[in-house]
Amino acid sequence: MKKEKNIKNLVIVESPAKAKTIQQYLGNEFIVKSSFGHIRDLAKSDLSVDIKNKFCPHYVIDVDKKKIVNELKKTSEEVSTVWLASDEDREGEAIAWHLSEALTLPKEKRKRIVFHEITKKAIEHAIQNPRDIDENLVNAQQARRILDRLVGYELSPILWKKIKSNLSAGRVQSVAVRLIVEREKEIQNFQSKTFFKVTGTFATDNKIFKAELDKKFDTEKEALEFLERCKTAIFSIESVETKPSKRSPSAPFTTSTLQQEASRKLGFSVAQTMVIAQRLYEAGYITYMRTDSVHLSDLAVETAEEVICDFYGKKYHQKREYSTKTKNAQEAHEAIRPTYINKLQIESDKNEQKLYELIWKRTVASQMADALLEKTMAKISISNRNEKFIAQGEVIKFDGFLKLYLESSDDEQENNQQDNEKTSNTILPPLQKGQNILSQQIAAVQRFSHHPPRYTEASLVKKLEELGIGRPSTYAPTISTIQKRDYVVKKDREGTLRQYVQLVLENTHINKETKTENTGAEKGKLFPTDLGIVVTDFLIKYFPDIMDYQFTANVEEEFDDIAIGKLDWVKMLEKFYFPFHKDVVKTIEESERSTGERALGIDPKTGKKIIARIGRFGPLVQLGEQNDKEKPIYAKMPKNLSIQSITLEEALRLFELPKLLGKYKNKDVIVNIGKFGPYVLYDGTFASIPKDEDPHTITLEKAIELIDAKNIATQSKIIQNFESEGIQLLNGRYGPYIAYNKKNYKIPKDKDPKFLTLDEIIQIIGEDYKKPTLVEVEEKTEASKNKKTTTKKAVASSVNKKTSSKSKKK
């Protein structure tokens, strides 16, 4: 290990992985250390923005970063130059500025360096071309951070008061949720229409081809009349048109296109893609992964040419320059590409290899020749009808870039069996104008119009980018945040069976058949929760500007203007904040409580009203109304139901729980639905009810079976339990371990966990162990007892209320 006192230069980057890679390229006069991301932020305890003093922010060093800052400060004092080498975007520039401020670096001692790839050449070039911290970029990041704090700090308390506690709102996240909510409402209001699509199978010179009728029929009667006329019709080629066409490769990846393509081709979530890309960048395999540029460096273009010519030949190469089409693209970065394009594969984990291969293929394909195609369209006339059949064919004359890569698309109906009869992208036999052809089969199949597709993570990123909302660094955090806050859920949805009619004309005979298909199946789609819908509706009503797409995009443009020095960040905040604050004051005074209440009907047994709404702990159904004589009865709504769609019958079933199934060893066995789904409660033990079991119909025998299985599993998990010390030895997925104070500790391989003494366990825990006082031991024991007692009492009370209510009815 080098002695730091002999080192003249300290290089500071964000991550340890990046530091390790860069250290390999620098000499003994340099030491590379990591700040582990941001070191300072606005204090969490209060607003931390002095609005009256030109929005002056109050930054504090994160508690878990104080040790790191102290170490960096100590090292910075021992060297002659500190090189701030954080990422080259606005966040990176802000990190460099915060480091300079926190380490109190004199201007003459600090140097700012940037690079978009971690290679020896790039690092050496950066060292030779340092610059100062770009105040405009810092101010753009600072304006975004302060504005987002102001919006969140002022909106969140309103949501707590008017809807539900612990809610939050954000300038970009709330608009993203709005997109998903509005799409869901479109879907709910969509009225599917039925029609009949006609396809024909024709033959000429013993060669078969298909064609589609240029008209769709609204009714079965119309389709049947058409087929009847076709029995005696003569079919002939009216025209044949052949023309060349070409397909060009897609531009190299930007952040958003990488997120979209990794989702389509690899099934990665947006956040997963960014985590893997970050690792590839820090290991020196790819260029910087937060960019909206499609530009490739001259060296990259030259290397791609060499690779293409070596692997495929000169005719497959076509030099291309791409220009960035994204409105308000940020600082001029390069596209995401391999740092060494001649490196086809990397030694890494499976997911990193997959993403690297995708980036490599896209980059190389972007410099390849067009694919040359020949498209043929033939019109087929019907002697006794005006409609025409259209046959289309496509032949690849030269595959070009398709030899390596083809971009996927958001084909939202790829699993929809409506369009499973493909009549294009096939090779047609030789056809001549005036030629008569034979019809082998003509089928009229009932189809249904389809609602607009729900967003996937990838298509939501695409939409946000189209609207100019957010930037490469914000897409993944935004999508993660709206899911963490339970405004949106990503899930699969099973389809439903649907019947359709098929009419087939063959050998002058028409056969009618009713078939069944699965429709509406969805995978990895984003659905708004009840909470997301209620919050969105409230914000649109009282804060139309904040929720307006164009307004949000305009704010992004203003951040861009700050970044290039065209706009003063304080003036921008003044323009935004004061009208917004007026809306906040007005909303606090005038708005009503919003719960998304929906009347479901009347309980046939009691005559009381049943409603669905958002409650203190989430969506619920309520029987009766609050008055002096009687309190309403509540039932938690399971995740598979929603305020928007729950029926009266489904609501009535929810009031059957919690339910006393019977006794087991003289103790109550209760079934209920909780936060994590249906469960059986017995003597403080919670046993989950499997998905294939209905909590409303589960038997006492099955419940006992689940309880016994849970107890056996719990006993086998616990190896030793030192309750007074708060220590447990447990069997885990990867072997035995020690659990203490919400942390896990590995047990040495030469130790048998069954025979470990308390002293040995404390030795393994080390500095983290703190001996509990007698009072703490008593409190822990009492708290454990109280927790079990409170839970049992709460459920028992609820059961008793329902039993009492049923008795009164009788």
mmCIF file of N, CA, C and O in Angstrom, residues 125-181:
data_model
loop_
_atom_site.group_PDB
_atom_site.id
_atom_site.type_symbol
_atom_site.label_atom_id
_atom_site.label_comp_id
_atom_site.label_asym_id
_atom_site.label_seq_id
_atom_site.Cartn_x
_atom_site.Cartn_y
_atom_site.Cartn_z
ATOM 1 N N HIS A 125 -6.079 12.164 -21.166
ATOM 2 C CA HIS A 125 -6.525 13.368 -21.875
ATOM 3 C C HIS A 125 -7.211 14.333 -20.907
ATOM 4 O O HIS A 125 -7.032 15.560 -20.992
ATOM 5 N N ALA A 126 -8.003 13.790 -19.983
ATOM 6 C CA ALA A 126 -8.705 14.628 -18.998
ATOM 7 C C ALA A 126 -7.709 15.334 -18.074
ATOM 8 O O ALA A 126 -7.855 16.525 -17.782
ATOM 9 N N ILE A 127 -6.685 14.606 -17.638
ATOM 10 C CA ILE A 127 -5.663 15.182 -16.751
ATOM 11 C C ILE A 127 -4.917 16.320 -17.465
ATOM 12 O O ILE A 127 -4.575 17.341 -16.856
ATOM 13 N N GLN A 128 -4.709 16.153 -18.757
ATOM 14 C CA GLN A 128 -3.990 17.176 -19.534
ATOM 15 C C GLN A 128 -4.874 18.383 -19.874
ATOM 16 O O GLN A 128 -4.361 19.434 -20.257
ATOM 17 N N ASN A 129 -6.214 18.229 -19.728
ATOM 18 C CA ASN A 129 -7.137 19.303 -20.101
ATOM 19 C C ASN A 129 -8.139 19.591 -18.977
ATOM 20 O O ASN A 129 -9.359 19.446 -19.160
ATOM 21 N N PRO A 130 -7.646 19.994 -17.803
ATOM 22 C CA PRO A 130 -8.572 20.278 -16.706
ATOM 23 C C PRO A 130 -9.316 21.594 -16.941
ATOM 24 O O PRO A 130 -8.917 22.405 -17.782
ATOM 25 N N ARG A 131 -10.378 21.800 -16.217
ATOM 26 C CA ARG A 131 -11.113 23.070 -16.256
ATOM 27 C C ARG A 131 -11.578 23.385 -14.839
ATOM 28 O O ARG A 131 -11.317 22.625 -13.905
ATOM 29 N N ASP A 132 -12.274 24.484 -14.671
ATOM 30 C CA ASP A 132 -12.823 24.805 -13.361
ATOM 31 C C ASP A 132 -14.254 24.256 -13.273
ATOM 32 O O ASP A 132 -14.826 23.817 -14.282
ATOM 33 N N ILE A 133 -14.816 24.319 -12.093
ATOM 34 C CA ILE A 133 -16.203 23.875 -11.906
ATOM 35 C C ILE A 133 -17.119 24.810 -12.686
ATOM 36 O O ILE A 133 -16.980 26.026 -12.641
ATOM 37 N N ASP A 134 -18.055 24.217 -13.437
ATOM 38 C CA ASP A 134 -19.001 24.994 -14.245
ATOM 39 C C ASP A 134 -20.169 25.427 -13.357
ATOM 40 O O ASP A 134 -21.053 24.637 -13.031
ATOM 41 N N GLU A 135 -20.176 26.699 -12.974
ATOM 42 C CA GLU A 135 -21.199 27.220 -12.057
ATOM 43 C C GLU A 135 -22.596 27.127 -12.662
ATOM 44 O O GLU A 135 -23.582 26.935 -11.940
ATOM 45 N N ASN A 136 -22.705 27.254 -13.978
ATOM 46 C CA ASN A 136 -24.021 27.175 -14.619
ATOM 47 C C ASN A 136 -24.642 25.787 -14.448
ATOM 48 O O ASN A 136 -25.832 25.650 -14.158
ATOM 49 N N LEU A 137 -23.817 24.757 -14.652
ATOM 50 C CA LEU A 137 -24.320 23.392 -14.466
ATOM 51 C C LEU A 137 -24.713 23.160 -13.014
ATOM 52 O O LEU A 137 -25.736 22.526 -12.723
ATOM 53 N N VAL A 138 -23.910 23.664 -12.101
ATOM 54 C CA VAL A 138 -24.207 23.526 -10.662
ATOM 55 C C VAL A 138 -25.534 24.218 -10.345
ATOM 56 O O VAL A 138 -26.380 23.668 -9.641
ATOM 57 N N ASN A 139 -25.719 25.410 -10.874
ATOM 58 C CA ASN A 139 -26.951 26.158 -10.602
ATOM 59 C C ASN A 139 -28.179 25.473 -11.186
ATOM 60 O O ASN A 139 -29.266 25.525 -10.606
ATOM 61 N N ALA A 140 -28.010 24.828 -12.354
ATOM 62 C CA ALA A 140 -29.131 24.091 -12.957
ATOM 63 C C ALA A 140 -29.552 22.937 -12.051
ATOM 64 O O ALA A 140 -30.746 22.713 -11.818
ATOM 65 N N GLN A 141 -28.555 22.200 -11.526
ATOM 66 C CA GLN A 141 -28.860 21.097 -10.602
ATOM 67 C C GLN A 141 -29.446 21.637 -9.301
ATOM 68 O O GLN A 141 -30.408 21.082 -8.763
ATOM 69 N N GLN A 142 -28.876 22.726 -8.820
ATOM 70 C CA GLN A 142 -29.325 23.309 -7.558
ATOM 71 C C GLN A 142 -30.760 23.821 -7.684
ATOM 72 O O GLN A 142 -31.578 23.630 -6.776
ATOM 73 N N ALA A 143 -31.089 24.438 -8.814
ATOM 74 C CA ALA A 143 -32.451 24.939 -9.045
ATOM 75 C C ALA A 143 -33.443 23.785 -9.052
ATOM 76 O O ALA A 143 -34.525 23.874 -8.469
ATOM 77 N N ARG A 144 -33.077 22.681 -9.738
ATOM 78 C CA ARG A 144 -33.951 21.499 -9.767
ATOM 79 C C ARG A 144 -34.167 20.948 -8.348
ATOM 80 O O ARG A 144 -35.291 20.673 -7.948
ATOM 81 N N ARG A 145 -33.079 20.830 -7.607
ATOM 82 C CA ARG A 145 -33.180 20.259 -6.255
ATOM 83 C C ARG A 145 -34.046 21.126 -5.349
ATOM 84 O O ARG A 145 -34.887 20.624 -4.604
ATOM 85 N N ILE A 146 -33.835 22.452 -5.393
ATOM 86 C CA ILE A 146 -34.590 23.371 -4.536
ATOM 87 C C ILE A 146 -36.060 23.397 -4.942
ATOM 88 O O ILE A 146 -36.952 23.344 -4.091
ATOM 89 N N LEU A 147 -36.310 23.466 -6.252
ATOM 90 C CA LEU A 147 -37.691 23.506 -6.723
ATOM 91 C C LEU A 147 -38.439 22.234 -6.327
ATOM 92 O O LEU A 147 -39.578 22.292 -5.859
ATOM 93 N N ASP A 148 -37.790 21.091 -6.500
ATOM 94 C CA ASP A 148 -38.428 19.825 -6.131
ATOM 95 C C ASP A 148 -38.678 19.754 -4.630
ATOM 96 O O ASP A 148 -39.697 19.209 -4.184
ATOM 97 N N ARG A 149 -37.768 20.304 -3.818
ATOM 98 C CA ARG A 149 -37.991 20.343 -2.366
ATOM 99 C C ARG A 149 -39.185 21.236 -2.031
ATOM 100 O O ARG A 149 -40.019 20.879 -1.195
ATOM 101 N N LEU A 150 -39.280 22.401 -2.675
ATOM 102 C CA LEU A 150 -40.395 23.320 -2.414
ATOM 103 C C LEU A 150 -41.732 22.672 -2.755
ATOM 104 O O LEU A 150 -42.699 22.750 -1.987
ATOM 105 N N VAL A 151 -41.776 22.021 -3.916
ATOM 106 C CA VAL A 151 -43.024 21.368 -4.348
ATOM 107 C C VAL A 151 -43.405 20.252 -3.377
ATOM 108 O O VAL A 151 -44.537 20.186 -2.885
ATOM 109 N N GLY A 152 -42.453 19.371 -3.076
ATOM 110 C CA GLY A 152 -42.731 18.256 -2.171
ATOM 111 C C GLY A 152 -43.088 18.720 -0.769
ATOM 112 O O GLY A 152 -44.021 18.203 -0.138
ATOM 113 N N TYR A 153 -42.365 19.712 -0.271
ATOM 114 C CA TYR A 153 -42.552 20.186 1.105
ATOM 115 C C TYR A 153 -43.910 20.869 1.289
ATOM 116 O O TYR A 153 -44.514 20.784 2.359
ATOM 117 N N GLU A 154 -44.399 21.542 0.239
ATOM 118 C CA GLU A 154 -45.664 22.251 0.378
ATOM 119 C C GLU A 154 -46.874 21.399 -0.023
ATOM 120 O O GLU A 154 -47.968 21.580 0.509
ATOM 121 N N LEU A 155 -46.678 20.481 -0.960
ATOM 122 C CA LEU A 155 -47.809 19.651 -1.393
ATOM 123 C C LEU A 155 -48.088 18.488 -0.445
ATOM 124 O O LEU A 155 -49.251 18.153 -0.193
ATOM 125 N N SER A 156 -47.028 17.852 0.055
ATOM 126 C CA SER A 156 -47.210 16.636 0.854
ATOM 127 C C SER A 156 -48.126 16.838 2.066
ATOM 128 O O SER A 156 -49.035 16.027 2.290
ATOM 129 N N PRO A 157 -47.949 17.906 2.877
ATOM 130 C CA PRO A 157 -48.852 18.095 4.027
ATOM 131 C C PRO A 157 -50.313 18.257 3.628
ATOM 132 O O PRO A 157 -51.205 17.838 4.361
ATOM 133 N N ILE A 158 -50.557 18.848 2.438
ATOM 134 C CA ILE A 158 -51.943 18.987 1.962
ATOM 135 C C ILE A 158 -52.532 17.604 1.689
ATOM 136 O O ILE A 158 -53.674 17.307 2.055
ATOM 137 N N LEU A 159 -51.733 16.740 1.054
ATOM 138 C CA LEU A 159 -52.203 15.377 0.762
ATOM 139 C C LEU A 159 -52.458 14.614 2.053
ATOM 140 O O LEU A 159 -53.410 13.836 2.151
ATOM 141 N N TRP A 160 -51.603 14.804 3.066
ATOM 142 C CA TRP A 160 -51.801 14.132 4.359
ATOM 143 C C TRP A 160 -53.139 14.543 4.969
ATOM 144 O O TRP A 160 -53.858 13.725 5.530
ATOM 145 N N LYS A 161 -53.427 15.832 4.866
ATOM 146 C CA LYS A 161 -54.633 16.370 5.511
ATOM 147 C C LYS A 161 -55.896 16.041 4.722
ATOM 148 O O LYS A 161 -56.948 15.736 5.300
ATOM 149 N N LYS A 162 -55.793 16.096 3.404
ATOM 150 C CA LYS A 162 -57.000 15.975 2.576
ATOM 151 C C LYS A 162 -57.267 14.561 2.064
ATOM 152 O O LYS A 162 -58.373 14.264 1.624
ATOM 153 N N ILE A 163 -56.227 13.691 2.072
ATOM 154 C CA ILE A 163 -56.432 12.335 1.537
ATOM 155 C C ILE A 163 -56.022 11.266 2.549
ATOM 156 O O ILE A 163 -56.847 10.542 3.078
ATOM 157 N N LYS A 164 -54.712 11.193 2.850
ATOM 158 C CA LYS A 164 -54.191 10.111 3.701
ATOM 159 C C LYS A 164 -52.797 10.511 4.159
ATOM 160 O O LYS A 164 -52.057 11.174 3.438
ATOM 161 N N SER A 165 -52.438 10.079 5.359
ATOM 162 C CA SER A 165 -51.122 10.438 5.892
ATOM 163 C C SER A 165 -49.983 9.770 5.119
ATOM 164 O O SER A 165 -50.177 8.768 4.430
ATOM 165 N N ASN A 166 -48.797 10.367 5.253
ATOM 166 C CA ASN A 166 -47.553 9.839 4.665
ATOM 167 C C ASN A 166 -47.573 9.751 3.136
ATOM 168 O O ASN A 166 -46.928 8.885 2.553
ATOM 169 N N LEU A 167 -48.313 10.651 2.504
ATOM 170 C CA LEU A 167 -48.294 10.707 1.044
ATOM 171 C C LEU A 167 -47.282 11.750 0.600
ATOM 172 O O LEU A 167 -46.891 12.620 1.365
ATOM 173 N N SER A 168 -46.868 11.663 -0.653
ATOM 174 C CA SER A 168 -45.934 12.655 -1.191
ATOM 175 C C SER A 168 -46.303 12.972 -2.626
ATOM 176 O O SER A 168 -46.980 12.197 -3.293
ATOM 177 N N ALA A 169 -45.859 14.147 -3.059
ATOM 178 C CA ALA A 169 -46.062 14.550 -4.450
ATOM 179 C C ALA A 169 -44.746 15.089 -4.977
ATOM 180 O O ALA A 169 -43.910 15.567 -4.221
ATOM 181 N N GLY A 170 -44.557 15.007 -6.262
ATOM 182 C CA GLY A 170 -43.330 15.511 -6.869
ATOM 183 C C GLY A 170 -43.628 16.096 -8.229
ATOM 184 O O GLY A 170 -44.580 15.683 -8.905
ATOM 185 N N ARG A 171 -42.822 17.037 -8.639
ATOM 186 C CA ARG A 171 -43.059 17.775 -9.881
ATOM 187 C C ARG A 171 -43.094 16.853 -11.099
ATOM 188 O O ARG A 171 -43.973 16.968 -11.951
ATOM 189 N N VAL A 172 -42.159 15.912 -11.192
ATOM 190 C CA VAL A 172 -42.114 15.004 -12.343
ATOM 191 C C VAL A 172 -42.893 13.725 -12.061
ATOM 192 O O VAL A 172 -43.633 13.233 -12.917
ATOM 193 N N GLN A 173 -42.757 13.189 -10.849
ATOM 194 C CA GLN A 173 -43.416 11.905 -10.548
ATOM 195 C C GLN A 173 -44.935 12.016 -10.654
ATOM 196 O O GLN A 173 -45.608 11.103 -11.140
ATOM 197 N N SER A 174 -45.516 13.152 -10.216
ATOM 198 C CA SER A 174 -46.975 13.299 -10.247
ATOM 199 C C SER A 174 -47.494 13.357 -11.676
ATOM 200 O O SER A 174 -48.575 12.844 -11.980
ATOM 201 N N VAL A 175 -46.719 13.960 -12.565
ATOM 202 C CA VAL A 175 -47.099 14.027 -13.983
ATOM 203 C C VAL A 175 -46.979 12.642 -14.621
ATOM 204 O O VAL A 175 -47.811 12.254 -15.443
ATOM 205 N N ALA A 176 -45.967 11.879 -14.213
ATOM 206 C CA ALA A 176 -45.807 10.509 -14.725
ATOM 207 C C ALA A 176 -46.991 9.644 -14.299
ATOM 208 O O ALA A 176 -47.521 8.847 -15.093
ATOM 209 N N VAL A 177 -47.422 9.807 -13.056
ATOM 210 C CA VAL A 177 -48.596 9.050 -12.567
ATOM 211 C C VAL A 177 -49.841 9.475 -13.348
ATOM 212 O O VAL A 177 -50.686 8.645 -13.691
ATOM 213 N N ARG A 178 -49.935 10.775 -13.645
ATOM 214 C CA ARG A 178 -51.098 11.265 -14.400
ATOM 215 C C ARG A 178 -51.220 10.549 -15.749
ATOM 216 O O ARG A 178 -52.328 10.191 -16.169
ATOM 217 N N LEU A 179 -50.088 10.351 -16.423
ATOM 218 C CA LEU A 179 -50.112 9.641 -17.709
ATOM 219 C C LEU A 179 -50.740 8.258 -17.551
ATOM 220 O O LEU A 179 -51.563 7.835 -18.371
ATOM 221 N N ILE A 180 -50.354 7.562 -16.496
ATOM 222 C CA ILE A 180 -50.830 6.191 -16.272
ATOM 223 C C ILE A 180 -52.301 6.192 -15.869
ATOM 224 O O ILE A 180 -53.090 5.350 -16.319
ATOM 225 N N VAL A 181 -52.700 7.172 -15.031
ATOM 226 C CA VAL A 181 -54.099 7.282 -14.597
ATOM 227 C C VAL A 181 -55.001 7.605 -15.789
ATOM 228 O O VAL A 181 -56.064 6.996 -15.961
#
